[in-house]
Coordinates of C-alpha atoms and ligand atoms in Angstrom, one line a residue:
Chain A
M6 CA -39.8 -102.4 3.5
T7 CA -36.7 -100.1 4.0
L8 CA -36.8 -96.7 2.3
P9 CA -33.6 -94.9 1.0
P10 CA -32.4 -92.2 3.1
S11 CA -33.7 -89.1 2.0
V12 CA -30.3 -87.5 2.1
A13 CA -26.9 -89.1 1.9
L14 CA -23.6 -87.5 1.6
A15 CA -20.5 -89.1 0.4
S16 CA -17.1 -87.6 1.3
A17 CA -18.2 -84.5 -0.1
S18 CA -16.0 -81.4 -0.4
R19 CA -16.6 -77.9 -1.4
Q20 CA -13.8 -75.2 -1.5
F21 CA -14.3 -71.6 -2.0
G22 CA -10.9 -70.1 -1.1
T23 CA -8.8 -71.8 2.3
P24 CA -9.8 -73.4 4.2
P25 CA -12.4 -75.2 2.6
A26 CA -15.6 -74.8 3.5
L27 CA -17.0 -78.6 3.3
R28 CA -14.1 -81.3 3.9
D29 CA -14.8 -84.6 3.3
I30 CA -18.5 -84.6 4.6
S31 CA -20.4 -88.2 5.0
L32 CA -23.9 -87.7 6.4
T33 CA -27.2 -89.5 6.1
V34 CA -30.7 -88.2 6.8
P35 CA -33.3 -91.3 7.2
Q36 CA -36.4 -90.7 5.6
G37 CA -39.2 -89.1 8.1
E38 CA -36.3 -87.8 10.4
I39 CA -35.8 -84.4 11.6
V40 CA -32.4 -83.7 12.1
G41 CA -30.6 -80.7 13.6
L42 CA -27.4 -79.5 12.1
I43 CA -26.0 -77.2 14.5
G44 CA -22.6 -75.3 14.4
R45 CA -20.5 -71.9 15.0
S46 CA -21.0 -69.1 12.4
G47 CA -18.8 -70.1 9.4
A48 CA -18.7 -73.8 9.9
G49 CA -20.2 -74.3 6.6
K50 CA -24.1 -75.1 7.1
S51 CA -25.5 -73.4 4.8
T52 CA -22.9 -74.2 2.2
L53 CA -23.5 -78.1 3.3
I54 CA -27.8 -77.5 2.6
R55 CA -27.1 -75.6 -0.3
V56 CA -24.9 -78.7 -2.0
L57 CA -28.3 -81.0 -1.0
N58 CA -30.8 -79.1 -3.6
G59 CA -27.6 -78.8 -6.0
L60 CA -27.3 -74.8 -5.6
D61 CA -23.9 -75.5 -4.9
K62 CA -21.9 -78.4 -6.6
P63 CA -19.2 -80.5 -4.6
Q64 CA -15.6 -80.3 -6.0
S65 CA -15.8 -84.2 -4.7
G66 CA -18.0 -86.7 -3.3
R67 CA -21.4 -87.8 -3.8
V68 CA -24.7 -86.3 -3.1
V69 CA -27.7 -88.7 -3.4
I70 CA -31.3 -87.7 -2.7
A71 CA -34.0 -90.3 -2.0
G72 CA -31.8 -92.7 -3.4
Q73 CA -30.9 -90.8 -6.6
D74 CA -27.4 -89.8 -7.2
I75 CA -28.0 -86.0 -8.2
T76 CA -24.1 -85.0 -8.2
D77 CA -23.6 -84.9 -11.9
L78 CA -27.3 -83.5 -12.7
T79 CA -27.7 -80.7 -14.9
E80 CA -29.9 -77.9 -14.0
T81 CA -32.4 -79.1 -16.3
Q82 CA -32.1 -82.3 -14.3
L83 CA -32.4 -81.3 -11.2
Q84 CA -35.7 -79.4 -12.0
P85 CA -38.1 -82.0 -11.1
I86 CA -36.1 -83.0 -8.1
R87 CA -35.8 -79.8 -6.4
R88 CA -39.8 -79.1 -6.6
R89 CA -39.9 -82.0 -3.7
I90 CA -37.5 -80.3 -1.9
G91 CA -38.7 -77.5 0.1
M92 CA -35.9 -74.7 1.4
I93 CA -36.0 -72.1 3.9
F94 CA -33.6 -69.2 3.4
Q95 CA -31.3 -67.8 6.5
H96 CA -31.6 -64.5 4.6
F97 CA -35.5 -65.0 3.4
N98 CA -34.9 -64.4 -0.3
L99 CA -38.5 -63.2 -0.7
L100 CA -39.0 -61.8 -4.4
S101 CA -39.5 -58.3 -3.6
A102 CA -41.9 -57.4 -6.6
K103 CA -44.4 -60.2 -5.6
T104 CA -47.0 -60.1 -2.8
V105 CA -46.8 -62.7 0.4
A106 CA -49.5 -64.4 -1.2
E107 CA -47.8 -64.3 -4.6
N108 CA -44.2 -65.4 -3.1
V109 CA -46.3 -68.3 -1.7
A110 CA -47.6 -69.3 -4.5
L111 CA -44.5 -69.1 -6.9
P112 CA -43.3 -72.9 -6.1
L113 CA -47.0 -73.9 -7.1
K114 CA -46.9 -71.6 -10.4
I115 CA -43.4 -73.2 -11.2
A116 CA -45.0 -76.9 -10.4
G117 CA -47.8 -75.8 -13.2
V118 CA -50.6 -76.1 -10.1
P119 CA -53.9 -74.4 -11.9
A120 CA -54.4 -70.7 -10.3
P121 CA -57.6 -71.6 -8.1
E122 CA -55.9 -74.9 -6.5
R123 CA -52.9 -72.3 -6.1
A124 CA -54.8 -69.8 -4.4
A125 CA -56.7 -72.4 -1.6
R126 CA -53.2 -73.8 -0.7
V127 CA -51.9 -70.1 -0.3
A128 CA -54.6 -69.4 1.8
E129 CA -54.5 -72.5 3.8
L130 CA -50.3 -71.9 4.3
L131 CA -50.9 -68.1 5.3
D132 CA -53.4 -69.0 8.1
L133 CA -51.2 -71.9 9.1
V134 CA -48.3 -69.3 9.5
G135 CA -50.4 -66.6 11.1
L136 CA -50.0 -64.3 8.3
A137 CA -53.8 -64.6 6.8
D138 CA -53.9 -60.5 7.0
K139 CA -50.7 -60.0 5.4
A140 CA -51.3 -61.7 1.9
G141 CA -51.6 -58.9 -0.5
A142 CA -48.5 -57.0 1.5
Y143 CA -45.4 -56.8 0.1
P144 CA -42.0 -57.9 1.7
S145 CA -40.6 -54.5 2.2
A146 CA -43.8 -54.0 4.7
L147 CA -42.8 -57.1 7.0
S148 CA -41.1 -57.2 9.9
G149 CA -38.2 -59.9 9.8
G150 CA -40.5 -62.7 11.7
Q151 CA -43.1 -62.1 9.1
K152 CA -40.7 -62.5 6.6
Q153 CA -39.2 -65.6 8.0
R154 CA -42.8 -66.8 8.3
V155 CA -43.5 -66.1 4.4
G156 CA -40.1 -68.6 3.7
I157 CA -41.5 -71.1 5.8
A158 CA -44.9 -71.3 4.0
R159 CA -43.3 -70.6 0.6
A160 CA -41.1 -73.9 1.3
L161 CA -43.8 -76.0 2.6
A162 CA -46.4 -74.7 -0.5
P163 CA -45.5 -77.5 -3.0
R164 CA -45.8 -80.1 -0.2
P165 CA -42.3 -81.4 -0.5
V166 CA -41.0 -84.4 0.6
L167 CA -37.9 -83.1 2.1
L168 CA -37.4 -79.6 3.9
L169 CA -33.7 -78.1 4.2
S170 CA -34.3 -75.1 6.4
D171 CA -31.3 -72.7 6.9
E172 CA -32.3 -70.9 10.6
A173 CA -36.1 -70.9 10.1
T174 CA -37.0 -69.5 13.4
S175 CA -33.9 -67.2 14.1
A176 CA -36.0 -64.1 13.8
L177 CA -39.0 -65.3 15.5
D178 CA -39.8 -64.6 19.3
P179 CA -40.4 -67.7 21.9
E180 CA -44.3 -68.3 21.1
T181 CA -44.0 -68.2 17.3
T182 CA -41.1 -70.2 17.1
G183 CA -42.8 -72.6 19.3
A184 CA -46.2 -72.7 16.8
I185 CA -43.5 -73.0 13.7
L186 CA -41.7 -76.0 15.2
D187 CA -44.8 -77.6 16.1
L188 CA -46.3 -76.9 12.7
L189 CA -43.1 -78.9 11.3
Q190 CA -43.6 -81.3 13.6
K191 CA -47.2 -82.0 12.4
V192 CA -46.3 -81.5 8.9
N193 CA -43.5 -84.4 9.4
R194 CA -45.5 -86.8 11.4
D195 CA -48.8 -86.5 9.5
L196 CA -46.8 -86.4 5.7
G197 CA -43.6 -88.1 6.4
L198 CA -41.9 -84.9 5.7
T199 CA -38.1 -85.2 6.1
I200 CA -36.3 -82.0 8.0
L201 CA -32.9 -81.2 8.2
M202 CA -32.8 -78.0 10.2
I203 CA -30.0 -75.9 10.6
T204 CA -30.3 -73.7 13.8
H205 CA -28.1 -72.2 16.7
E206 CA -30.5 -72.4 19.0
I207 CA -30.1 -75.6 20.6
E208 CA -33.6 -75.1 22.6
V209 CA -34.9 -75.6 18.7
V210 CA -32.7 -79.1 18.3
R211 CA -34.3 -80.4 22.0
Q212 CA -38.1 -79.6 21.1
I213 CA -38.1 -81.3 17.4
A214 CA -34.9 -82.7 16.3
T215 CA -34.2 -86.5 16.8
R216 CA -30.7 -87.0 15.7
V217 CA -28.0 -84.0 15.5
V218 CA -25.0 -83.1 13.5
V219 CA -22.7 -81.1 14.4
L220 CA -20.6 -79.4 12.2
D221 CA -17.3 -77.3 12.7
Q222 CA -14.7 -76.0 10.0
G223 CA -16.5 -77.7 7.7
A224 CA -16.4 -81.3 8.8
V225 CA -19.1 -83.5 11.1
V226 CA -17.5 -83.4 14.3
E227 CA -20.2 -85.0 16.4
E228 CA -23.5 -86.8 15.5
G229 CA -25.7 -89.1 17.4
P230 CA -29.1 -89.4 18.6
V231 CA -30.4 -85.4 20.6
A232 CA -30.8 -87.2 24.0
R233 CA -27.3 -88.7 23.7
L234 CA -25.4 -85.6 22.2
L235 CA -27.2 -83.2 24.8
A236 CA -26.5 -85.1 27.9
S237 CA -23.2 -86.1 27.3
P238 CA -21.8 -83.6 24.3
R239 CA -18.1 -85.0 23.5
H240 CA -16.6 -82.2 21.3
A241 CA -15.8 -78.8 22.5
V242 CA -18.3 -76.9 19.9
T243 CA -21.3 -79.6 20.9
R244 CA -20.2 -79.0 24.9
A245 CA -20.2 -74.9 24.3
L246 CA -23.9 -75.0 22.1
V247 CA -25.2 -77.2 24.9
R248 CA -24.2 -75.3 27.5
G249 CA -26.9 -73.0 26.8
L250 CA -29.5 -75.4 27.9
S251 CA -28.2 -76.6 31.2
P252 CA -28.2 -74.2 34.2
T253 CA -25.1 -72.5 35.0
L254 CA -24.5 -71.9 38.6
P255 CA -25.7 -68.4 39.2
A256 CA -22.6 -65.7 39.8
D257 CA -23.1 -64.7 43.3
L258 CA -23.7 -68.3 44.2
A259 CA -20.2 -69.6 42.5
A260 CA -18.5 -66.5 44.0
R261 CA -19.2 -67.9 47.2
V262 CA -17.6 -71.4 46.2
S263 CA -14.3 -71.9 47.9
P264 CA -11.8 -74.8 48.5
Q265 CA -12.5 -75.4 51.9
G266 CA -16.2 -74.8 53.8
D267 CA -18.9 -76.5 55.6
Q268 CA -20.5 -78.3 52.7
A269 CA -19.2 -79.8 49.5
L270 CA -21.3 -78.4 46.4
V271 CA -21.8 -80.9 43.6
R272 CA -22.8 -80.4 40.2
I273 CA -24.9 -83.7 39.0
D274 CA -25.9 -84.0 35.2
L275 CA -29.0 -86.4 34.5
A276 CA -30.5 -87.9 31.4
G277 CA -33.0 -90.4 30.8
P278 CA -34.8 -92.6 33.3
S279 CA -32.4 -92.6 36.1
A280 CA -33.2 -88.9 36.2
R281 CA -36.4 -90.3 38.1
L282 CA -34.3 -92.5 40.7
P283 CA -34.2 -91.2 44.4
I284 CA -31.4 -89.4 44.4
L285 CA -31.8 -87.2 47.0
A286 CA -32.9 -89.8 49.6
R287 CA -29.7 -92.2 48.6
I288 CA -27.7 -89.1 49.4
A289 CA -29.5 -88.3 52.8
E290 CA -28.5 -91.7 53.8
I291 CA -24.8 -91.7 52.8
T292 CA -24.3 -88.0 54.8
G293 CA -26.8 -88.2 57.1
T294 CA -28.3 -84.7 56.4
P295 CA -30.3 -84.3 53.4
P296 CA -28.7 -82.1 50.7
R297 CA -30.5 -78.7 49.9
L298 CA -30.8 -78.1 46.4
L299 CA -29.1 -74.5 45.3
H300 CA -29.6 -74.1 42.0
G301 CA -30.7 -76.6 38.6
G302 CA -33.1 -77.6 36.4
L303 CA -34.7 -80.3 34.4
N304 CA -35.5 -80.3 30.7
D305 CA -37.8 -83.0 28.2
V306 CA -35.7 -84.1 25.7
Q307 CA -37.5 -86.7 23.0
G308 CA -39.8 -87.7 26.2
Q309 CA -36.8 -88.0 28.8
P310 CA -35.7 -86.1 31.2
Y311 CA -32.6 -84.5 30.9
G312 CA -31.2 -81.5 32.9
R313 CA -28.6 -80.6 35.7
L314 CA -28.6 -79.9 39.7
F315 CA -26.3 -78.2 42.0
L316 CA -26.6 -79.5 45.4
A317 CA -24.9 -78.6 48.8
L318 CA -24.1 -81.7 50.8
G319 CA -24.7 -81.7 54.4
T320 CA -21.3 -82.6 55.0
A321 CA -17.7 -81.8 53.9
D322 CA -16.1 -85.0 55.1
P323 CA -13.8 -86.2 52.2
D324 CA -15.3 -90.2 53.1
R325 CA -18.6 -89.3 52.6
I326 CA -18.2 -87.3 49.7
A327 CA -16.5 -90.3 47.8
R328 CA -19.4 -92.5 48.7
V329 CA -21.7 -90.2 47.6
L330 CA -19.8 -90.1 43.9
H331 CA -19.5 -93.3 44.0
D332 CA -23.0 -94.8 44.6
L333 CA -24.3 -91.9 42.4
S334 CA -22.0 -92.5 39.4
P335 CA -24.5 -95.5 37.9
M336 CA -27.6 -92.9 38.2
S337 CA -26.1 -89.9 36.7
V338 CA -24.3 -89.0 33.4
D339 CA -21.7 -86.7 35.0
L340 CA -21.0 -85.5 38.6
E341 CA -18.3 -83.6 40.1
V342 CA -17.6 -81.7 43.0
L343 CA -17.0 -78.0 42.4
G344 CA -15.8 -77.1 45.9
H345 CA -17.5 -76.4 48.9
V346 CA -19.6 -73.6 50.5
P347 CA -20.5 -72.3 54.0
S348 CA -24.0 -73.9 55.3
D349 CA -25.8 -70.4 55.2
V350 CA -26.0 -69.9 51.4
Chain B
M28 CA -46.2 -16.4 -33.7
S29 CA -47.9 -16.8 -37.1
Q30 CA -50.6 -19.8 -37.6
A31 CA -48.0 -20.7 -40.3
M32 CA -45.5 -21.3 -37.7
F33 CA -47.8 -22.5 -35.2
D34 CA -49.0 -25.3 -37.4
L35 CA -45.6 -25.8 -38.3
M36 CA -44.3 -26.6 -34.9
L37 CA -47.5 -28.8 -34.1
K38 CA -46.6 -31.3 -37.0
G39 CA -42.5 -31.0 -35.8
L40 CA -43.6 -32.0 -32.3
W41 CA -45.6 -34.9 -33.8
E42 CA -43.0 -35.8 -36.0
T43 CA -40.7 -35.9 -33.0
L44 CA -43.1 -37.6 -30.7
V45 CA -43.7 -40.5 -33.5
M46 CA -39.5 -40.6 -33.8
T47 CA -39.1 -41.1 -30.0
F48 CA -41.6 -43.3 -28.8
V49 CA -41.6 -45.8 -32.0
S50 CA -37.7 -45.9 -32.1
G51 CA -38.3 -46.0 -28.1
G52 CA -40.5 -48.9 -28.3
L53 CA -38.7 -50.7 -30.7
S54 CA -35.4 -50.4 -28.8
F55 CA -37.3 -51.8 -25.6
L56 CA -38.5 -54.6 -27.1
L57 CA -34.9 -55.3 -28.8
G58 CA -32.9 -54.0 -25.9
L59 CA -34.6 -55.6 -22.8
P60 CA -33.8 -59.3 -24.4
L61 CA -30.8 -58.4 -25.4
A62 CA -29.2 -57.2 -21.7
V63 CA -31.3 -60.4 -20.5
V64 CA -28.9 -62.3 -22.5
L65 CA -25.8 -60.4 -22.0
V66 CA -26.6 -61.0 -17.7
I67 CA -27.8 -64.6 -18.2
T68 CA -24.6 -65.8 -20.6
D69 CA -22.1 -64.0 -18.3
R70 CA -20.0 -65.7 -16.3
G71 CA -22.2 -67.3 -13.2
G72 CA -25.4 -66.5 -15.2
I73 CA -28.3 -69.3 -15.2
C74 CA -27.0 -69.6 -18.9
E75 CA -23.1 -69.4 -19.0
A76 CA -22.2 -68.9 -22.5
L77 CA -19.1 -66.9 -22.4
V78 CA -18.1 -66.8 -26.3
L79 CA -21.6 -65.4 -26.9
N80 CA -21.5 -63.0 -23.9
R81 CA -18.2 -61.5 -25.3
T82 CA -19.4 -61.7 -29.0
L83 CA -22.6 -59.5 -28.0
G84 CA -21.0 -57.2 -25.5
G85 CA -18.2 -56.3 -28.2
V86 CA -21.2 -55.6 -30.8
V87 CA -22.9 -53.7 -28.4
N88 CA -19.6 -51.6 -27.4
A89 CA -19.0 -51.2 -31.0
L90 CA -22.3 -49.6 -32.0
R91 CA -22.3 -47.4 -28.9
S92 CA -18.9 -45.8 -29.6
I93 CA -20.2 -44.7 -33.3
P94 CA -21.1 -41.1 -33.1
F95 CA -25.0 -40.6 -34.0
I96 CA -24.5 -38.4 -37.3
I97 CA -22.3 -41.0 -38.8
L98 CA -24.2 -43.9 -37.5
L99 CA -27.3 -42.1 -39.5
V100 CA -25.3 -41.9 -42.8
A101 CA -23.9 -45.2 -42.3
V102 CA -27.2 -47.2 -42.2
I103 CA -28.8 -45.3 -45.0
P104 CA -28.5 -48.9 -46.8
L105 CA -29.9 -50.8 -44.5
T106 CA -32.8 -48.5 -43.8
R107 CA -33.6 -48.3 -47.7
L108 CA -33.6 -52.4 -47.2
I109 CA -36.1 -52.0 -44.2
V110 CA -38.2 -49.1 -44.9
G111 CA -38.0 -49.2 -48.8
S112 CA -36.8 -45.2 -48.5
A113 CA -33.8 -43.2 -47.1
I114 CA -35.9 -40.1 -46.1
G115 CA -38.6 -39.3 -44.0
I116 CA -39.6 -40.3 -40.4
A117 CA -39.4 -44.0 -41.0
A118 CA -36.1 -43.5 -42.4
A119 CA -34.8 -41.6 -39.2
I120 CA -36.7 -44.1 -37.0
V121 CA -34.2 -47.1 -38.4
P122 CA -30.8 -45.3 -37.4
L123 CA -32.4 -44.3 -33.6
T124 CA -33.3 -47.7 -33.3
I125 CA -30.4 -48.8 -34.0
A126 CA -28.5 -46.5 -31.5
A127 CA -31.0 -46.7 -29.1
T128 CA -31.0 -50.5 -28.6
P129 CA -27.5 -50.9 -27.4
Y130 CA -27.8 -47.8 -25.0
F131 CA -31.0 -48.8 -23.3
A132 CA -29.4 -52.8 -23.5
R133 CA -26.8 -51.4 -21.1
I134 CA -28.7 -49.3 -18.6
A135 CA -31.0 -52.6 -18.4
E136 CA -28.1 -54.5 -17.9
V137 CA -27.1 -52.8 -14.9
S138 CA -30.3 -53.0 -13.4
L139 CA -30.5 -57.1 -14.2
R140 CA -27.2 -57.6 -12.5
E141 CA -28.6 -55.8 -9.6
V142 CA -30.9 -58.7 -8.9
P143 CA -29.7 -60.4 -5.8
K144 CA -28.2 -63.8 -6.2
G145 CA -30.5 -65.3 -3.6
L146 CA -33.6 -64.4 -5.0
I147 CA -32.6 -66.3 -8.3
D148 CA -31.3 -69.4 -5.9
A149 CA -34.5 -69.3 -4.4
A150 CA -36.5 -69.7 -7.7
R151 CA -33.8 -72.4 -8.7
A152 CA -34.4 -74.0 -5.3
M153 CA -38.0 -74.4 -6.2
G154 CA -37.4 -75.8 -9.4
A155 CA -37.8 -73.2 -11.8
S156 CA -36.8 -73.2 -15.4
R157 CA -34.9 -70.8 -17.0
P158 CA -37.3 -69.0 -18.4
A159 CA -39.6 -69.1 -15.4
I160 CA -36.8 -67.5 -13.7
I161 CA -36.1 -64.8 -16.3
R162 CA -40.2 -64.3 -16.0
E163 CA -40.8 -64.4 -12.5
V164 CA -37.9 -63.1 -11.0
L165 CA -35.2 -61.2 -13.2
I166 CA -37.3 -58.9 -15.0
P167 CA -39.9 -58.0 -12.2
E168 CA -37.3 -57.5 -9.6
A169 CA -35.1 -55.3 -12.1
L170 CA -38.3 -53.6 -13.9
P171 CA -37.9 -50.5 -11.5
G172 CA -34.4 -49.9 -12.5
V173 CA -35.3 -50.7 -16.5
V174 CA -38.0 -48.2 -16.3
A175 CA -36.0 -45.5 -14.6
G176 CA -33.4 -46.6 -17.8
F177 CA -36.3 -46.5 -20.4
T178 CA -37.0 -42.9 -19.4
V179 CA -33.3 -41.8 -19.8
T180 CA -33.1 -43.2 -23.4
L181 CA -36.6 -41.8 -24.5
I182 CA -34.9 -38.4 -23.4
T183 CA -31.7 -39.3 -25.1
L184 CA -34.0 -40.1 -28.5
I185 CA -35.3 -37.0 -28.4
G186 CA -32.1 -35.0 -28.6
A187 CA -30.6 -37.6 -31.3
S188 CA -34.0 -37.0 -33.2
A189 CA -32.9 -33.5 -33.7
M190 CA -30.2 -34.8 -35.5
A191 CA -32.7 -36.7 -37.8
G192 CA -33.7 -33.8 -39.8
A193 CA -30.5 -34.5 -42.1
V194 CA -32.6 -37.5 -43.4
G195 CA -35.7 -35.2 -43.7
A196 CA -37.3 -36.6 -41.0
G197 CA -38.5 -33.2 -39.9
G198 CA -39.1 -32.7 -35.9
L199 CA -38.4 -29.8 -33.5
G200 CA -34.9 -30.2 -33.7
D201 CA -35.1 -29.7 -37.5
I202 CA -37.7 -26.6 -37.0
A203 CA -34.9 -24.8 -34.7
I204 CA -32.1 -25.7 -37.4
R205 CA -33.6 -24.4 -40.1
Y206 CA -35.8 -21.7 -39.1
G207 CA -34.2 -20.6 -35.9
Y208 CA -30.7 -21.2 -36.4
Q209 CA -30.0 -20.6 -40.3
R210 CA -32.6 -17.9 -40.6
F211 CA -31.8 -16.0 -37.0
E212 CA -35.4 -16.3 -36.4
T213 CA -34.6 -16.2 -32.3
G214 CA -38.5 -16.6 -31.2
V215 CA -38.9 -19.8 -33.2
M216 CA -35.6 -21.2 -31.7
L217 CA -36.9 -20.1 -28.2
A218 CA -40.4 -21.5 -28.8
V219 CA -39.0 -24.8 -29.7
V220 CA -36.3 -25.3 -27.2
A221 CA -39.3 -24.3 -24.6
V222 CA -41.6 -27.2 -26.5
L223 CA -38.7 -29.5 -25.8
I224 CA -38.2 -28.9 -21.9
L225 CA -41.4 -29.5 -21.5
L226 CA -41.4 -32.7 -23.4
V227 CA -38.2 -33.8 -21.4
W228 CA -40.3 -32.8 -18.0
A229 CA -43.2 -34.5 -19.0
I230 CA -41.5 -37.7 -19.9
Q231 CA -39.1 -37.8 -16.9
G232 CA -42.0 -36.7 -14.4
A233 CA -43.9 -39.8 -16.0
G234 CA -41.1 -42.1 -16.1
D235 CA -40.3 -41.5 -12.3
A236 CA -44.2 -41.8 -11.0
L237 CA -43.8 -44.9 -12.9
T238 CA -40.8 -46.3 -11.6
R239 CA -42.0 -45.3 -8.0
R240 CA -45.0 -47.4 -8.3
I241 CA -43.9 -49.9 -9.4
D242 CA -40.7 -50.1 -6.9
R243 CA -42.0 -52.1 -3.7
R244 CA -38.1 -52.9 -2.2
Ligands
ATP13 N1 -20.3 -67.9 -2.4 C1 -19.2 -68.3 -1.2 N2 -18.0 -67.5 -1.6 C2 -16.9 -67.6 -1.0 N3 -17.2 -68.1 0.1 C3 -18.0 -68.5 0.4 C4 -19.1 -68.7 -0.1 N4 -20.1 -68.9 0.7 C5 -19.7 -69.5 1.8 N5 -18.1 -69.3 1.8 C6 -17.2 -69.5 3.1 O1 -17.7 -70.6 3.5 C7 -17.5 -70.8 4.7 C8 -18.7 -71.4 5.6 O2 -20.1 -70.7 5.1 P1 -21.6 -70.9 5.5 O3 -22.5 -69.8 4.9 O4 -21.7 -72.3 4.7 O5 -21.5 -71.0 7.1 P2 -22.7 -71.2 7.8 O6 -21.9 -72.2 9.0 O7 -23.8 -71.2 7.4 O8 -22.3 -69.8 8.6 P3 -23.7 -69.2 9.6 O9 -23.9 -69.6 10.8 O10 -23.1 -67.4 10.0 O11 -24.5 -68.7 8.5 C9 -17.0 -69.3 5.5 O12 -15.8 -69.5 5.4 C10 -17.7 -68.3 4.4 O13 -16.8 -67.5 4.2
MG14 MG1 -25.2 -69.6 7.2

């Protein structure tokens, strides 16, 4: 059985002025997946997810949610559909006149859930996001990260089948971010919640997304599985965003790189199973000396190793370096000679 | 001050309070829905209906531009129809309500417009119906401003009710005019003014306290 994609956009455009906020966007989010939506500020990310639950209408193109075309539905017709879509707002949008508990309970009240059931669900959610002690507080008395967690609890309260999340973790510390991402992943796994997640933290994408969509100036410029995108970003925007995840040469080391020197300095990008091959031993065989690891790091993406190493080869001999590059290219995603360094760095 | 004068002033205070609070209450009940309609039917509102919006806005503006003393006389036929008489407290409440409703509606409208659009979007995103948006978001979020505006309306009504003496409604203002102004009883006039000052002070104080209590922003 194949389910219709949870979200599908067909050449949707939305224009407020010039340039358009969304131009000719086509996108699908398969049922049960976690898709990361990344892009620079002003790229159109928030506009895109507002189109998906009809808060904003595209001027052209179609919006299809779980197989149902919602493009031309009226506000009233959209209501039952929206009750199954959770939305986390970039600016939280908590009701100032309601307590934390009342905010989280509101979507349930709107959906007609009886009060006792509502209270139980609210308590459960506040517990999950670590705010059980703030149930009676008003949003104005909360920190940014606490408000954000109320927003997350509120979005999850009615057990949505689709979650549209606009920077759900931007105001959270790394530890709380980790806890929230675990929570979202758990709901995704246990209840099959589909998540479209806007974020500027590539780390968030790495941790929970299966696919990534990169938006720039209102258009999708790159799209694919997370591992592929992180390992070999094609578009400049993706590269700029992914750069934050890969180690870069520390400034003091970079300052000592010159065109000539005792040892060649190479950058090796690794991704997937080949990262586990005996790369260092292979280099040592070719150059006659073990390479020195100057800098680098490995990360986990969807259970696969992924990372970057900076190695000083024991030689500056062009022939041997060429052989190293040749022999290693099947094992590595990308490798490059950055220059030479003295043997004492 | 003689006992008779004291009794007269007590009666006047009672009449002023009745006129102010009954017409104030009525203008709240009529003005708040009117304000809500003015906001939700405007461009970009949750029930956009521009013709209705402009029409209602026009009526409100027209009512607000009529000087109260003229309105008082002009609505006499309507007053007679509603309360069966054109004189007395009940008769004064009709023009007071007609004047205060559009006044309060405009003040409440300002507060309702200040409710951030993002909060309405949040309710829309939850699948809230329009009545639910009004009930759960629009009114609760605007309430501090609405209460502050209602306080202003009540105080304006105290002033307007003084003119209601013209239709035989009595009240403190009427006493000040008849005894203080026309009979040169300065003491009575000063006493009335002192009572009015206390009344305004009490209403403003209570309104401010209530506004502060419900304002969680
Ligand atoms: N209601 C609006 N009226 C006018 N212009 C708008 C409106 N909403 C968005 N825009 C414009 O559309 C473009 C995309 O905005 P959007 O909020 O979708 O960006 P974003 O990718 O979410 O950015 P950020 O990362 O800063 O949140 C921007 O140029 C913005 O100025
Ligand atoms: Mg945004």
